[in-house]
């Protein structure tokens, strides 16, 4: 009898322990699920000024970068007028910001009459050789329809389509999915900006598993500003060359006018000399006739 009581007690204690383990496991699963809510797309905003953003002020370390990007019409904020600088950067947001940055630079190129083919130069935006550099595990994404998790109604669809039409395939060559809700590491951000904008990787933390939106704004603004400076430098060079051509043309026309004036004077002088010679000839001839009559 004692043996059965002892066995029953052991089984009872074991069942209690197993029940406690299962309860803890369910709690952990529930907590894990609660801490990782499903990613939901957020529409983007187009504020007219950085002062319209409700969660950033001039004391924020990325304020000047956000202001500069917004002034250049780079899409960086959400339609509820928030920036959410402390949150990690998502792939979808990065794609939209990258595409609008390229559009901003293209706008400067067109407005200043630069050759649009410069944007495909190895030292300029969207360098084909750099952008399409492949790795052993890369795939060739060239059309928006190849991304299996991107639907046409997505807020990221037009940006992805626009990037691919520009020849920018690097952000998509590692997977056939966009994974818009996935966070981006600093290395991935710097690598793409280096390939697209030829931006220096100084300041990159290769061990950072994600980059905050605050730091991304600073890094992207530096990349865009550097590229715009290069664009404006080309504009200055173009204007200087145009001015040099104008001065050369002005000097050529002045020389041509001087030559024409000299030719006119020479012609008048030649005609005058010929007239004088004719007068002298007639005078000699008249004198000779007079002598002959005598």
PDB file of C-alpha atoms in Angstrom:
ATOM      1  CA  UNK A   1       0.000   0.000   0.000  1.00  0.00           C
ATOM      2  CA  UNK A   2       2.810   2.378   0.888  1.00  0.00           C
ATOM      3  CA  UNK A   3       4.452   1.530  -2.419  1.00  0.00           C
ATOM      4  CA  UNK A   4       1.333   2.606  -4.375  1.00  0.00           C
ATOM      5  CA  UNK A   5       1.015   5.815  -2.341  1.00  0.00           C
ATOM      6  CA  UNK A   6       4.621   6.659  -3.048  1.00  0.00           C
ATOM      7  CA  UNK A   7       4.170   5.975  -6.773  1.00  0.00           C
ATOM      8  CA  UNK A   8       0.985   8.076  -6.890  1.00  0.00           C
ATOM      9  CA  UNK A   9       2.725  10.960  -5.133  1.00  0.00           C
ATOM     10  CA  UNK A  10       5.602  10.856  -7.615  1.00  0.00           C
ATOM     11  CA  UNK A  11       3.262  10.856 -10.589  1.00  0.00           C
ATOM     12  CA  UNK A  12       1.267  13.743  -9.109  1.00  0.00           C
ATOM     13  CA  UNK A  13       4.392  15.821  -8.509  1.00  0.00           C
ATOM     14  CA  UNK A  14       5.652  15.023 -12.039  1.00  0.00           C
ATOM     15  CA  UNK A  15       2.359  16.109 -13.604  1.00  0.00           C
ATOM     16  CA  UNK A  16       2.484  19.383 -11.680  1.00  0.00           C
ATOM     17  CA  UNK A  17       6.027  20.039 -12.879  1.00  0.00           C
ATOM     18  CA  UNK A  18       5.136  19.248 -16.498  1.00  0.00           C
ATOM     19  CA  UNK A  19       2.094  21.477 -16.284  1.00  0.00           C
ATOM     20  CA  UNK A  20       4.260  24.301 -14.994  1.00  0.00           C
ATOM     21  CA  UNK A  21       6.796  23.824 -17.823  1.00  0.00           C
ATOM     22  CA  UNK A  22       4.052  23.830 -20.451  1.00  0.00           C
ATOM     23  CA  UNK A  23       2.512  26.946 -18.918  1.00  0.00           C
ATOM     24  CA  UNK A  24       5.896  28.732 -18.988  1.00  0.00           C
ATOM     25  CA  UNK A  25       6.424  27.660 -22.599  1.00  0.00           C
ATOM     26  CA  UNK A  26       3.019  28.999 -23.615  1.00  0.00           C
ATOM     27  CA  UNK A  27       3.793  32.267 -21.793  1.00  0.00           C
ATOM     28  CA  UNK A  28       7.127  32.638 -23.603  1.00  0.00           C
ATOM     29  CA  UNK A  29       5.505  31.981 -26.980  1.00  0.00           C
ATOM     30  CA  UNK A  30       2.776  34.464 -26.174  1.00  0.00           C
ATOM     31  CA  UNK A  31       5.322  37.102 -25.074  1.00  0.00           C
ATOM     32  CA  UNK A  32       7.399  36.514 -28.197  1.00  0.00           C
ATOM     33  CA  UNK A  33       4.326  36.906 -30.382  1.00  0.00           C
ATOM     34  CA  UNK A  34       3.293  40.055 -28.568  1.00  0.00           C
ATOM     35  CA  UNK A  35       6.768  41.600 -28.951  1.00  0.00           C
ATOM     36  CA  UNK A  36       6.838  41.018 -32.721  1.00  0.00           C
ATOM     37  CA  UNK A  37       3.616  42.462 -34.179  1.00  0.00           C
ATOM     38  CA  UNK A  38       2.896  41.969 -37.846  1.00  0.00           C
ATOM     39  CA  UNK A  39       4.475  44.627 -40.033  1.00  0.00           C
ATOM     40  CA  UNK A  40       1.951  47.085 -41.466  1.00  0.00           C
ATOM     41  CA  UNK A  41       2.732  49.432 -44.367  1.00  0.00           C
ATOM     42  CA  UNK A  42       2.635  53.141 -43.533  1.00  0.00           C
ATOM     43  CA  UNK A  43       1.870  55.792 -46.119  1.00  0.00           C
ATOM     44  CA  UNK A  44       4.446  58.523 -46.599  1.00  0.00           C
ATOM     45  CA  UNK A  45       3.970  62.247 -46.148  1.00  0.00           C
ATOM     46  CA  UNK A  46       5.150  65.281 -48.089  1.00  0.00           C
ATOM     47  CA  UNK A  47       5.498  68.026 -45.468  1.00  0.00           C
ATOM     48  CA  UNK A  48       6.217  71.498 -46.775  1.00  0.00           C
ATOM     49  CA  UNK A  49       8.666  72.143 -43.939  1.00  0.00           C
ATOM     50  CA  UNK A  50      10.524  70.274 -41.225  1.00  0.00           C
ATOM     51  CA  UNK A  51       8.506  72.277 -38.709  1.00  0.00           C
ATOM     52  CA  UNK A  52       5.454  70.256 -39.760  1.00  0.00           C
ATOM     53  CA  UNK A  53       7.055  67.130 -38.282  1.00  0.00           C
ATOM     54  CA  UNK A  54       5.637  66.590 -34.813  1.00  0.00           C
ATOM     55  CA  UNK A  55       8.310  64.363 -33.268  1.00  0.00           C
ATOM     56  CA  UNK A  56      11.503  66.238 -34.195  1.00  0.00           C
ATOM     57  CA  UNK A  57      12.897  69.590 -33.064  1.00  0.00           C
ATOM     58  CA  UNK A  58      16.046  71.636 -33.652  1.00  0.00           C
ATOM     59  CA  UNK A  59      17.609  69.950 -30.616  1.00  0.00           C
ATOM     60  CA  UNK A  60      17.466  66.582 -32.349  1.00  0.00           C
ATOM     61  CA  UNK A  61      20.843  65.463 -33.683  1.00  0.00           C
ATOM     62  CA  UNK A  62      19.385  64.626 -37.088  1.00  0.00           C
ATOM     63  CA  UNK A  63      17.262  67.783 -37.390  1.00  0.00           C
ATOM     64  CA  UNK A  64      19.495  69.546 -39.933  1.00  0.00           C
ATOM     65  CA  UNK A  65      19.799  66.381 -42.026  1.00  0.00           C
ATOM     66  CA  UNK A  66      16.050  65.802 -42.059  1.00  0.00           C
ATOM     67  CA  UNK A  67      15.488  69.463 -42.949  1.00  0.00           C
ATOM     68  CA  UNK A  68      17.986  69.335 -45.818  1.00  0.00           C
ATOM     69  CA  UNK A  69      16.482  66.135 -47.214  1.00  0.00           C
ATOM     70  CA  UNK A  70      12.942  67.483 -47.004  1.00  0.00           C
ATOM     71  CA  UNK A  71      14.069  70.724 -48.682  1.00  0.00           C
ATOM     72  CA  UNK A  72      15.379  68.562 -51.536  1.00  0.00           C
ATOM     73  CA  UNK A  73      12.024  66.739 -51.687  1.00  0.00           C
ATOM     74  CA  UNK A  74      13.397  63.437 -50.410  1.00  0.00           C
ATOM     75  CA  UNK A  75      10.599  61.252 -49.012  1.00  0.00           C
ATOM     76  CA  UNK A  76      11.513  60.465 -45.433  1.00  0.00           C
ATOM     77  CA  UNK A  77       8.487  60.979 -43.186  1.00  0.00           C
ATOM     78  CA  UNK A  78       5.068  59.414 -42.721  1.00  0.00           C
ATOM     79  CA  UNK A  79       1.637  60.774 -43.539  1.00  0.00           C
ATOM     80  CA  UNK A  80       0.874  61.360 -39.850  1.00  0.00           C
ATOM     81  CA  UNK A  81       3.702  63.960 -39.823  1.00  0.00           C
ATOM     82  CA  UNK A  82       6.085  61.791 -37.811  1.00  0.00           C
ATOM     83  CA  UNK A  83       9.707  60.879 -38.467  1.00  0.00           C
ATOM     84  CA  UNK A  84      10.258  58.220 -35.755  1.00  0.00           C
ATOM     85  CA  UNK A  85      13.993  58.728 -35.657  1.00  0.00           C
ATOM     86  CA  UNK A  86      14.704  56.223 -32.894  1.00  0.00           C
ATOM     87  CA  UNK A  87      13.082  53.352 -34.749  1.00  0.00           C
ATOM     88  CA  UNK A  88      15.167  50.994 -36.902  1.00  0.00           C
ATOM     89  CA  UNK A  89      15.238  51.645 -40.625  1.00  0.00           C
ATOM     90  CA  UNK A  90      12.983  49.335 -42.652  1.00  0.00           C
ATOM     91  CA  UNK A  91      13.831  48.154 -46.159  1.00  0.00           C
ATOM     92  CA  UNK A  92      10.650  49.605 -47.634  1.00  0.00           C
ATOM     93  CA  UNK A  93      11.384  53.057 -46.185  1.00  0.00           C
ATOM     94  CA  UNK A  94      14.966  52.864 -47.428  1.00  0.00           C
ATOM     95  CA  UNK A  95      13.828  52.049 -50.977  1.00  0.00           C
ATOM     96  CA  UNK A  96      11.424  55.016 -51.044  1.00  0.00           C
ATOM     97  CA  UNK A  97      14.052  57.416 -49.660  1.00  0.00           C
ATOM     98  CA  UNK A  98      16.713  56.161 -52.087  1.00  0.00           C
ATOM     99  CA  UNK A  99      14.460  56.550 -55.114  1.00  0.00           C
ATOM    100  CA  UNK A 100      13.354  60.080 -54.174  1.00  0.00           C
ATOM    101  CA  UNK A 101      17.013  61.019 -53.574  1.00  0.00           C
ATOM    102  CA  UNK A 102      17.903  59.959 -57.108  1.00  0.00           C
ATOM    103  CA  UNK A 103      14.915  61.924 -58.418  1.00  0.00           C
ATOM    104  CA  UNK A 104      16.128  65.020 -56.522  1.00  0.00           C
ATOM    105  CA  UNK A 105      19.573  64.744 -58.114  1.00  0.00           C
ATOM    106  CA  UNK A 106      18.063  64.112 -61.549  1.00  0.00           C
ATOM    107  CA  UNK A 107      15.967  67.261 -61.125  1.00  0.00           C
ATOM    108  CA  UNK A 108      19.127  69.321 -60.527  1.00  0.00           C
ATOM    109  CA  UNK A 109      20.728  67.692 -63.564  1.00  0.00           C
ATOM    110  CA  UNK A 110      17.819  68.570 -65.836  1.00  0.00           C
ATOM    111  CA  UNK A 111      17.301  72.094 -64.469  1.00  0.00           C
ATOM    112  CA  UNK A 112      20.942  72.944 -65.125  1.00  0.00           C
ATOM    113  CA  UNK A 113      21.014  71.485 -68.611  1.00  0.00           C
ATOM    114  CA  UNK A 114      23.490  68.747 -67.858  1.00  0.00           C
ATOM    115  CA  UNK A 115      23.645  65.695 -70.093  1.00  0.00           C
ATOM    116  CA  UNK A 116      21.269  63.124 -68.611  1.00  0.00           C
ATOM    117  CA  UNK A 117      23.644  60.379 -69.713  1.00  0.00           C
ATOM    118  CA  UNK A 118      26.012  61.635 -67.007  1.00  0.00           C
ATOM    119  CA  UNK A 119      23.782  59.867 -64.500  1.00  0.00           C
ATOM    120  CA  UNK A 120      25.038  56.594 -65.924  1.00  0.00           C
ATOM    121  CA  UNK A 121      28.702  57.584 -65.645  1.00  0.00           C
ATOM    122  CA  UNK A 122      30.955  55.528 -63.387  1.00  0.00           C
ATOM    123  CA  UNK A 123      31.656  58.616 -61.281  1.00  0.00           C
ATOM    124  CA  UNK A 124      28.054  59.717 -61.123  1.00  0.00           C
ATOM    125  CA  UNK A 125      24.587  58.528 -60.112  1.00  0.00           C
ATOM    126  CA  UNK A 126      23.518  54.979 -60.965  1.00  0.00           C
ATOM    127  CA  UNK A 127      26.875  53.747 -62.246  1.00  0.00           C
ATOM    128  CA  UNK A 128      25.869  50.620 -64.123  1.00  0.00           C
ATOM    129  CA  UNK A 129      29.056  48.678 -63.437  1.00  0.00           C
ATOM    130  CA  UNK A 130      28.797  49.331 -59.703  1.00  0.00           C
ATOM    131  CA  UNK A 131      25.056  48.895 -59.347  1.00  0.00           C
ATOM    132  CA  UNK A 132      24.894  45.569 -61.105  1.00  0.00           C
ATOM    133  CA  UNK A 133      27.856  43.986 -59.354  1.00  0.00           C
ATOM    134  CA  UNK A 134      26.779  40.449 -58.555  1.00  0.00           C
ATOM    135  CA  UNK A 135      27.808  38.015 -55.854  1.00  0.00           C
ATOM    136  CA  UNK A 136      27.791  34.235 -56.029  1.00  0.00           C
ATOM    137  CA  UNK A 137      24.404  34.089 -54.300  1.00  0.00           C
ATOM    138  CA  UNK A 138      22.773  37.010 -56.108  1.00  0.00           C
ATOM    139  CA  UNK A 139      19.853  36.892 -58.503  1.00  0.00           C
ATOM    140  CA  UNK A 140      19.087  39.071 -61.484  1.00  0.00           C
ATOM    141  CA  UNK A 141      16.098  41.255 -60.557  1.00  0.00           C
ATOM    142  CA  UNK A 142      15.212  43.579 -63.417  1.00  0.00           C
ATOM    143  CA  UNK A 143      11.431  43.848 -63.196  1.00  0.00           C
ATOM    144  CA  UNK A 144       9.151  44.780 -60.292  1.00  0.00           C
ATOM    145  CA  UNK A 145       6.998  41.710 -60.961  1.00  0.00           C
ATOM    146  CA  UNK A 146       9.891  39.453 -59.944  1.00  0.00           C
ATOM    147  CA  UNK A 147       9.527  40.468 -56.295  1.00  0.00           C
ATOM    148  CA  UNK A 148       7.042  37.913 -55.028  1.00  0.00           C
ATOM    149  CA  UNK A 149       5.963  39.795 -51.884  1.00  0.00           C
ATOM    150  CA  UNK A 150       5.269  43.139 -53.587  1.00  0.00           C
ATOM    151  CA  UNK A 151       1.774  43.905 -54.837  1.00  0.00           C
ATOM    152  CA  UNK A 152       0.842  46.736 -57.186  1.00  0.00           C
ATOM    153  CA  UNK A 153      -1.156  48.543 -54.507  1.00  0.00           C
ATOM    154  CA  UNK A 154       1.777  48.661 -52.097  1.00  0.00           C
ATOM    155  CA  UNK A 155       3.128  52.050 -50.983  1.00  0.00           C
ATOM    156  CA  UNK A 156       6.563  50.789 -52.088  1.00  0.00           C
ATOM    157  CA  UNK A 157       5.554  49.598 -55.557  1.00  0.00           C
ATOM    158  CA  UNK A 158       6.197  52.786 -57.550  1.00  0.00           C
ATOM    159  CA  UNK A 159       9.550  53.412 -55.838  1.00  0.00           C
ATOM    160  CA  UNK A 160      10.759  49.880 -56.583  1.00  0.00           C
ATOM    161  CA  UNK A 161       9.569  50.141 -60.179  1.00  0.00           C
ATOM    162  CA  UNK A 162      11.263  53.529 -60.577  1.00  0.00           C
ATOM    163  CA  UNK A 163      14.584  52.273 -59.175  1.00  0.00           C
ATOM    164  CA  UNK A 164      14.614  49.271 -61.492  1.00  0.00           C
ATOM    165  CA  UNK A 165      13.804  51.518 -64.468  1.00  0.00           C
ATOM    166  CA  UNK A 166      16.804  53.671 -63.475  1.00  0.00           C
ATOM    167  CA  UNK A 167      18.965  50.543 -63.556  1.00  0.00           C
ATOM    168  CA  UNK A 168      19.370  50.399 -59.776  1.00  0.00           C
ATOM    169  CA  UNK A 169      19.149  46.679 -58.992  1.00  0.00           C
ATOM    170  CA  UNK A 170      21.578  46.308 -56.097  1.00  0.00           C
ATOM    171  CA  UNK A 171      18.974  46.491 -53.269  1.00  0.00           C
ATOM    172  CA  UNK A 172      17.080  43.560 -54.793  1.00  0.00           C
ATOM    173  CA  UNK A 173      19.793  41.191 -55.994  1.00  0.00           C
ATOM    174  CA  UNK A 174      20.029  39.116 -52.812  1.00  0.00           C
ATOM    175  CA  UNK A 175      16.427  37.904 -52.785  1.00  0.00           C
ATOM    176  CA  UNK A 176      13.325  37.636 -54.913  1.00  0.00           C
ATOM    177  CA  UNK A 177      11.469  39.424 -52.106  1.00  0.00           C
ATOM    178  CA  UNK A 178      11.391  43.059 -51.054  1.00  0.00           C
ATOM    179  CA  UNK A 179      10.944  42.250 -47.338  1.00  0.00           C
ATOM    180  CA  UNK A 180       9.776  45.833 -46.672  1.00  0.00           C
ATOM    181  CA  UNK A 181       9.440  45.345 -42.920  1.00  0.00           C
ATOM    182  CA  UNK A 182      12.921  43.891 -42.418  1.00  0.00           C
ATOM    183  CA  UNK A 183      15.451  46.130 -40.683  1.00  0.00           C
ATOM    184  CA  UNK A 184      18.645  47.126 -42.457  1.00  0.00           C
ATOM    185  CA  UNK A 185      22.154  46.902 -41.080  1.00  0.00           C
ATOM    186  CA  UNK A 186      24.581  49.803 -41.336  1.00  0.00           C
ATOM    187  CA  UNK A 187      26.776  47.759 -43.665  1.00  0.00           C
ATOM    188  CA  UNK A 188      23.930  47.138 -46.095  1.00  0.00           C
ATOM    189  CA  UNK A 189      22.972  50.821 -46.124  1.00  0.00           C
ATOM    190  CA  UNK A 190      26.555  52.002 -46.610  1.00  0.00           C
ATOM    191  CA  UNK A 191      27.241  49.375 -49.288  1.00  0.00           C
ATOM    192  CA  UNK A 192      24.263  50.459 -51.377  1.00  0.00           C
ATOM    193  CA  UNK A 193      24.948  54.179 -50.935  1.00  0.00           C
ATOM    194  CA  UNK A 194      28.560  53.559 -51.911  1.00  0.00           C
ATOM    195  CA  UNK A 195      27.465  51.786 -55.088  1.00  0.00           C
ATOM    196  CA  UNK A 196      24.721  54.264 -56.002  1.00  0.00           C
ATOM    197  CA  UNK A 197      26.321  57.557 -54.931  1.00  0.00           C
ATOM    198  CA  UNK A 198      29.986  56.529 -54.734  1.00  0.00           C
ATOM    199  CA  UNK A 199      29.669  57.500 -51.064  1.00  0.00           C
ATOM    200  CA  UNK A 200      32.582  56.854 -48.704  1.00  0.00           C
ATOM    201  CA  UNK A 201      32.017  54.153 -46.069  1.00  0.00           C
ATOM    202  CA  UNK A 202      33.864  56.096 -43.348  1.00  0.00           C
ATOM    203  CA  UNK A 203      31.796  56.021 -40.164  1.00  0.00           C
ATOM    204  CA  UNK A 204      30.201  52.657 -40.848  1.00  0.00           C
ATOM    205  CA  UNK A 205      29.837  50.239 -37.950  1.00  0.00           C
ATOM    206  CA  UNK A 206      30.132  46.830 -39.655  1.00  0.00           C
ATOM    207  CA  UNK A 207      28.876  45.063 -36.526  1.00  0.00           C
ATOM    208  CA  UNK A 208      25.642  47.041 -36.121  1.00  0.00           C
ATOM    209  CA  UNK A 209      22.708  44.731 -36.824  1.00  0.00           C
ATOM    210  CA  UNK A 210      20.440  47.676 -37.625  1.00  0.00           C
ATOM    211  CA  UNK A 211      20.624  51.399 -38.286  1.00  0.00           C
ATOM    212  CA  UNK A 212      18.232  53.907 -36.739  1.00  0.00           C
ATOM    213  CA  UNK A 213      16.259  56.305 -38.871  1.00  0.00           C
ATOM    214  CA  UNK A 214      18.127  59.172 -37.160  1.00  0.00           C
ATOM    215  CA  UNK A 215      21.521  57.925 -38.302  1.00  0.00           C
ATOM    216  CA  UNK A 216      20.181  56.965 -41.718  1.00  0.00           C
ATOM    217  CA  UNK A 217      18.935  60.528 -42.242  1.00  0.00           C
ATOM    218  CA  UNK A 218      22.416  61.860 -41.449  1.00  0.00           C
ATOM    219  CA  UNK A 219      24.169  59.339 -43.680  1.00  0.00           C
ATOM    220  CA  UNK A 220      21.742  59.773 -46.592  1.00  0.00           C
ATOM    221  CA  UNK A 221      21.934  63.564 -46.359  1.00  0.00           C
ATOM    222  CA  UNK A 222      25.730  63.413 -46.536  1.00  0.00           C
ATOM    223  CA  UNK A 223      25.560  61.138 -49.583  1.00  0.00           C
ATOM    224  CA  UNK A 224      22.996  63.329 -51.357  1.00  0.00           C
ATOM    225  CA  UNK A 225      24.816  66.567 -50.441  1.00  0.00           C
ATOM    226  CA  UNK A 226      28.110  65.208 -51.762  1.00  0.00           C
ATOM    227  CA  UNK A 227      26.462  64.167 -55.009  1.00  0.00           C
ATOM    228  CA  UNK A 228      24.707  67.525 -55.380  1.00  0.00           C
ATOM    229  CA  UNK A 229      28.025  69.299 -54.801  1.00  0.00           C
ATOM    230  CA  UNK A 230      29.481  67.257 -57.645  1.00  0.00           C
ATOM    231  CA  UNK A 231      26.506  68.190 -59.809  1.00  0.00           C
ATOM    232  CA  UNK A 232      26.897  71.892 -58.989  1.00  0.00           C
ATOM    233  CA  UNK A 233      30.627  71.624 -59.643  1.00  0.00           C
ATOM    234  CA  UNK A 234      29.812  70.287 -63.103  1.00  0.00           C
ATOM    235  CA  UNK A 235      27.362  73.154 -63.561  1.00  0.00           C
ATOM    236  CA  UNK A 236      30.089  75.635 -62.605  1.00  0.00           C
ATOM    237  CA  UNK A 237      32.497  73.927 -64.990  1.00  0.00           C
ATOM    238  CA  UNK A 238      29.895  73.996 -67.754  1.00  0.00           C
ATOM    239  CA  UNK A 239      29.197  77.687 -67.135  1.00  0.00           C
ATOM    240  CA  UNK A 240      32.931  78.450 -67.068  1.00  0.00           C
ATOM    241  CA  UNK A 241      33.427  76.613 -70.357  1.00  0.00           C
ATOM    242  CA  UNK A 242      30.426  78.433 -71.856  1.00  0.00           C
ATOM    243  CA  UNK A 243      31.829  81.781 -70.682  1.00  0.00           C
ATOM    244  CA  UNK A 244      35.206  80.903 -72.146  1.00  0.00           C
ATOM    245  CA  UNK A 245      33.535  80.101 -75.476  1.00  0.00           C
ATOM    246  CA  UNK A 246      31.643  83.403 -75.313  1.00  0.00           C
ATOM    247  CA  UNK A 247      34.854  85.307 -74.691  1.00  0.00           C
ATOM    248  CA  UNK A 248      36.584  83.451 -77.500  1.00  0.00           C
ATOM    249  CA  UNK A 249      33.689  84.181 -79.839  1.00  0.00           C
ATOM    250  CA  UNK A 250      33.711  87.818 -78.750  1.00  0.00           C
ATOM    251  CA  UNK A 251      37.440  88.067 -79.430  1.00  0.00           C
ATOM    252  CA  UNK A 252      37.003  86.316 -82.793  1.00  0.00           C
ATOM    253  CA  UNK A 253      34.251  88.729 -83.808  1.00  0.00           C
ATOM    254  CA  UNK A 254      36.320  91.706 -82.672  1.00  0.00           C
ATOM    255  CA  UNK A 255      39.287  90.459 -84.699  1.00  0.00           C
ATOM    256  CA  UNK A 256      37.033  89.842 -87.682  1.00  0.00           C
ATOM    257  CA  UNK A 257      35.598  93.365 -87.429  1.00  0.00           C
ATOM    258  CA  UNK A 258      39.103  94.830 -87.200  1.00  0.00           C
ATOM    259  CA  UNK A 259      40.151  92.856 -90.253  1.00  0.00           C
ATOM    260  CA  UNK A 260      37.067  93.981 -92.154  1.00  0.00           C
ATOM    261  CA  UNK A 261      37.668  97.603 -91.143  1.00  0.00           C
ATOM    262  CA  UNK A 262      41.307  97.341 -92.188  1.00  0.00           C
ATOM    263  CA  UNK A 263      40.257  95.826 -95.520  1.00  0.00           C
ATOM    264  CA  UNK A 264      37.779  98.675 -95.996  1.00  0.00           C
ATOM    265  CA  UNK A 265      40.482 101.256 -95.252  1.00  0.00           C
ATOM    266  CA  UNK A 266      42.934  99.490 -97.529  1.00  0.00           C
ATOM    267  CA  UNK A 267      40.328  99.432-100.280  1.00  0.00           C
ATOM    268  CA  UNK A 268      39.581 103.162 -99.850  1.00  0.00           C
ATOM    269  CA  UNK A 269      43.281 103.962 -99.775  1.00  0.00           C
ATOM    270  CA  UNK A 270      43.886 101.890-102.875  1.00  0.00           C
ATOM    271  CA  UNK A 271      41.024 103.642-104.672  1.00  0.00           C
ATOM    272  CA  UNK A 272      42.365 107.040-103.581  1.00  0.00           C
ATOM    273  CA  UNK A 273      45.862 106.215-104.813  1.00  0.00           C
ATOM    274  CA  UNK A 274      44.457 105.011-108.121  1.00  0.00           C
ATOM    275  CA  UNK A 275      42.455 108.238-108.434  1.00  0.00           C
ATOM    276  CA  UNK A 276      45.527 110.366-107.695  1.00  0.00           C
ATOM    277  CA  UNK A 277      47.551 108.414-110.186  1.00  0.00           C
ATOM    278  CA  UNK A 278      44.841 108.976-112.789  1.00  0.00           C
ATOM    279  CA  UNK A 279      44.823 112.728-112.033  1.00  0.00           C
ATOM    280  CA  UNK A 280      48.604 112.881-112.324  1.00  0.00           C
ATOM    281  CA  UNK A 281      48.508 110.915-115.580  1.00  0.00           C
ATOM    282  CA  UNK A 282      45.946 113.278-117.060  1.00  0.00           C
ATOM    283  CA  UNK A 283      47.943 116.286-115.890  1.00  0.00           C
ATOM    284  CA  UNK A 284      51.105 114.949-117.551  1.00  0.00           C
ATOM    285  CA  UNK A 285      49.147 114.148-120.672  1.00  0.00           C
ATOM    286  CA  UNK A 286      47.669 117.667-120.801  1.00  0.00           C
ATOM    287  CA  UNK A 287      51.082 119.187-120.271  1.00  0.00           C
ATOM    288  CA  UNK A 288      52.468 117.099-123.075  1.00  0.00           C
ATOM    289  CA  UNK A 289      49.714 118.186-125.473  1.00  0.00           C
ATOM    290  CA  UNK A 290      50.320 121.816-124.619  1.00  0.00           C
ATOM    291  CA  UNK A 291      54.027 121.510-125.444  1.00  0.00           C
ATOM    292  CA  UNK A 292      53.226 119.735-128.677  1.00  0.00           C
ATOM    293  CA  UNK A 293      50.976 122.610-129.836  1.00  0.00           C
ATOM    294  CA  UNK A 294      53.767 125.135-129.278  1.00  0.00           C
TER     295      UNK A 294
END
